[in-house]
Amino acid sequence: MTGPILSLRGVSKSFPQGGLLDRLLGRDSRLVALEAVSLDVVRGDVVGIVGESGSGKSTLAGLAVGLARPTSGEVLLDGQSMAELMRDHAGPWRRRVQMVFQDSSSALNPRKSVARCLSETLALRGVSSAQREHEIADLLTLVGLGPEIGPRLPHELSGGQRQRIGLARALAMKPEVLIADEPVSALDVSLQAQVINLLSRLTRELGLTLLFISHDLALVRTLCSRIVVMRKGTIVEQGPCLDVLGRPQHPYTQALIAAVPKGLAGRRTPLPVRAEAAPPETREDIHGAA
Ligand SMILES: Nc1ncnc2c1ncn2[C@@H]1O[C@H](COP(=O)(O)OP(=O)(O)OP(=O)(O)O)[C@@H](O)[C@H]1O
Ligand SMILES: [Mg+2]
């Protein structure tokens, strides 16, 4: 039996609230963004994280990817605590857990070409400069883009292409866990389907563990094997996606499902889109080296 790849054990995260004056007057208060959250993610799982705005989804993602430290509790990667893994430097953890953001342009340097950005990421992984050119071509192919994208700057890309580059950059690190925080919510529905399709295929082909944060329950139901429902910094319900969405136990989950326009079952989901049905310029049919 192998243990979970990612675990949160009683993790809380709070942020200081109020201005300097409040603090000077001793009116110090803290906003609790996560409260005693425990979660085990098994290798290869595709876990959807849902919940209203402000429920703590991105805070949880930030802790899992090592961008922030918990106020209390422990985050473990493959049984090793983050604190221990990061004692010397954050490198190893950061390599193994990668993140794709809602808008990749914020994560890309506007003055650096796609190729340069990918090259720098590959250098962090220790790939020799001679090898980088090949790997960049492979990564672009992997996310369904051609080599002509390499010299382009982020603003010269479409929204869908930028998300693919965000994904390519995350994959350049050869992560074990990928966290996608609303990766398609800035895209229109037809592009959403393509990027989700790509994410789904790569997760399978590369054997990734995926944490998929979304407000779209229908999308989560199509993509994910498990679901975690968050509210006010806690997990109110979790389990196999079809069970939780089919027979929600918690009133909050029931309310979330009831709030889906036209209902979960009736809503047209953008998935599945077969690769051959996608427009040719997306090149989803080209499979790169895994
Ligand atoms: N760096 C920060 N400093 C202060 N408060 C923060 C910080 N980051 C998050 N918060 C607060 O923590 C709570 C949880 O925020 P979080 O971003 O995790 O929610 P979310 O579930 O991702 O919401 P959304 O669906 O809108 O993205 C919110 O009340 C937010 O205002
Ligand atoms: Mg968020």
Short mmCIF file of N, CA and C in Angstrom, two decimals, residues 64-66 77 85-86 89-99 121-127 169-178 208:
data_model
loop_
_atom_site.label_atom_id
_atom_site.label_comp_id
_atom_site.label_asym_id
_atom_site.label_seq_id
_atom_site.Cartn_x
_atom_site.Cartn_y
_atom_site.Cartn_z
N ALA A 64 -0.49 23.98 -0.71
CA ALA A 64 -0.08 22.71 -1.30
C ALA A 64 1.11 22.89 -2.25
N VAL A 65 1.17 24.05 -2.90
CA VAL A 65 2.25 24.26 -3.86
C VAL A 65 3.48 24.88 -3.18
N GLY A 66 3.33 25.21 -1.91
CA GLY A 66 4.47 25.71 -1.15
C GLY A 66 4.69 27.21 -1.30
N LEU A 77 4.17 15.86 1.49
CA LEU A 77 4.28 15.38 0.12
C LEU A 77 4.90 13.99 0.20
N LEU A 85 11.02 19.25 3.98
CA LEU A 85 11.50 19.31 2.60
C LEU A 85 12.02 20.68 2.22
N MET A 86 11.50 21.71 2.90
CA MET A 86 11.89 23.08 2.54
C MET A 86 12.98 23.62 3.45
N HIS A 89 16.06 24.44 0.98
CA HIS A 89 15.43 25.40 0.07
C HIS A 89 14.19 24.77 -0.53
N ALA A 90 13.36 25.64 -1.13
CA ALA A 90 12.04 25.18 -1.55
C ALA A 90 12.08 24.38 -2.85
N GLY A 91 13.25 24.31 -3.48
CA GLY A 91 13.37 23.71 -4.81
C GLY A 91 12.68 22.37 -5.01
N PRO A 92 13.02 21.36 -4.23
CA PRO A 92 12.46 20.03 -4.50
C PRO A 92 10.94 19.99 -4.46
N TRP A 93 10.37 20.67 -3.46
CA TRP A 93 8.90 20.68 -3.36
C TRP A 93 8.30 21.38 -4.58
N ARG A 94 8.89 22.53 -4.91
CA ARG A 94 8.36 23.33 -6.02
C ARG A 94 8.42 22.56 -7.34
N ARG A 95 9.44 21.71 -7.48
CA ARG A 95 9.52 20.93 -8.71
C ARG A 95 8.41 19.90 -8.77
N ARG A 96 8.12 19.30 -7.63
CA ARG A 96 7.20 18.16 -7.64
C ARG A 96 5.73 18.58 -7.65
N VAL A 97 5.46 19.80 -7.18
CA VAL A 97 4.08 20.29 -7.18
C VAL A 97 4.06 21.59 -7.98
N GLN A 98 3.33 21.59 -9.07
CA GLN A 98 3.29 22.77 -9.94
C GLN A 98 1.87 23.31 -10.05
N MET A 99 1.77 24.55 -10.43
CA MET A 99 0.47 25.21 -10.44
C MET A 99 0.21 25.89 -11.79
N THR A 121 12.71 27.86 -17.23
CA THR A 121 12.11 26.86 -16.34
C THR A 121 12.88 25.54 -16.44
N LEU A 122 13.24 25.17 -17.67
CA LEU A 122 14.00 23.93 -17.86
C LEU A 122 15.37 24.02 -17.19
N ALA A 123 15.97 25.22 -17.24
CA ALA A 123 17.27 25.42 -16.59
C ALA A 123 17.16 25.17 -15.08
N LEU A 124 16.03 25.61 -14.50
CA LEU A 124 15.80 25.38 -13.07
C LEU A 124 15.80 23.88 -12.75
N ARG A 125 15.33 23.10 -13.73
CA ARG A 125 15.30 21.65 -13.52
C ARG A 125 16.66 21.02 -13.84
N GLY A 126 17.58 21.84 -14.29
CA GLY A 126 18.94 21.34 -14.54
C GLY A 126 19.13 20.78 -15.94
N VAL A 127 18.23 21.12 -16.87
CA VAL A 127 18.38 20.64 -18.26
C VAL A 127 19.47 21.47 -18.94
N ARG A 169 4.69 25.30 -19.09
CA ARG A 169 5.70 25.73 -18.12
C ARG A 169 5.63 24.88 -16.86
N ALA A 170 4.41 24.60 -16.42
CA ALA A 170 4.26 23.74 -15.24
C ALA A 170 4.82 22.34 -15.54
N LEU A 171 4.52 21.82 -16.74
CA LEU A 171 4.96 20.47 -17.09
C LEU A 171 6.46 20.39 -17.31
N ALA A 172 7.09 21.54 -17.62
CA ALA A 172 8.54 21.57 -17.84
C ALA A 172 9.28 21.10 -16.60
N MET A 173 8.65 21.23 -15.45
CA MET A 173 9.27 20.80 -14.20
C MET A 173 9.09 19.30 -13.94
N LYS A 174 8.37 18.62 -14.84
CA LYS A 174 8.02 17.22 -14.64
C LYS A 174 7.42 16.98 -13.24
N PRO A 175 6.33 17.69 -12.95
CA PRO A 175 5.75 17.58 -11.61
C PRO A 175 5.02 16.25 -11.42
N GLU A 176 4.81 15.90 -10.16
CA GLU A 176 3.98 14.74 -9.84
C GLU A 176 2.54 15.21 -9.59
N VAL A 177 2.45 16.40 -8.99
CA VAL A 177 1.13 16.96 -8.67
C VAL A 177 0.96 18.28 -9.42
N LEU A 178 -0.18 18.41 -10.07
CA LEU A 178 -0.48 19.66 -10.76
C LEU A 178 -1.72 20.26 -10.10
N LEU A 208 -0.25 12.16 -13.90
CA LEU A 208 -0.22 13.24 -12.91
C LEU A 208 -1.34 13.07 -11.89
#
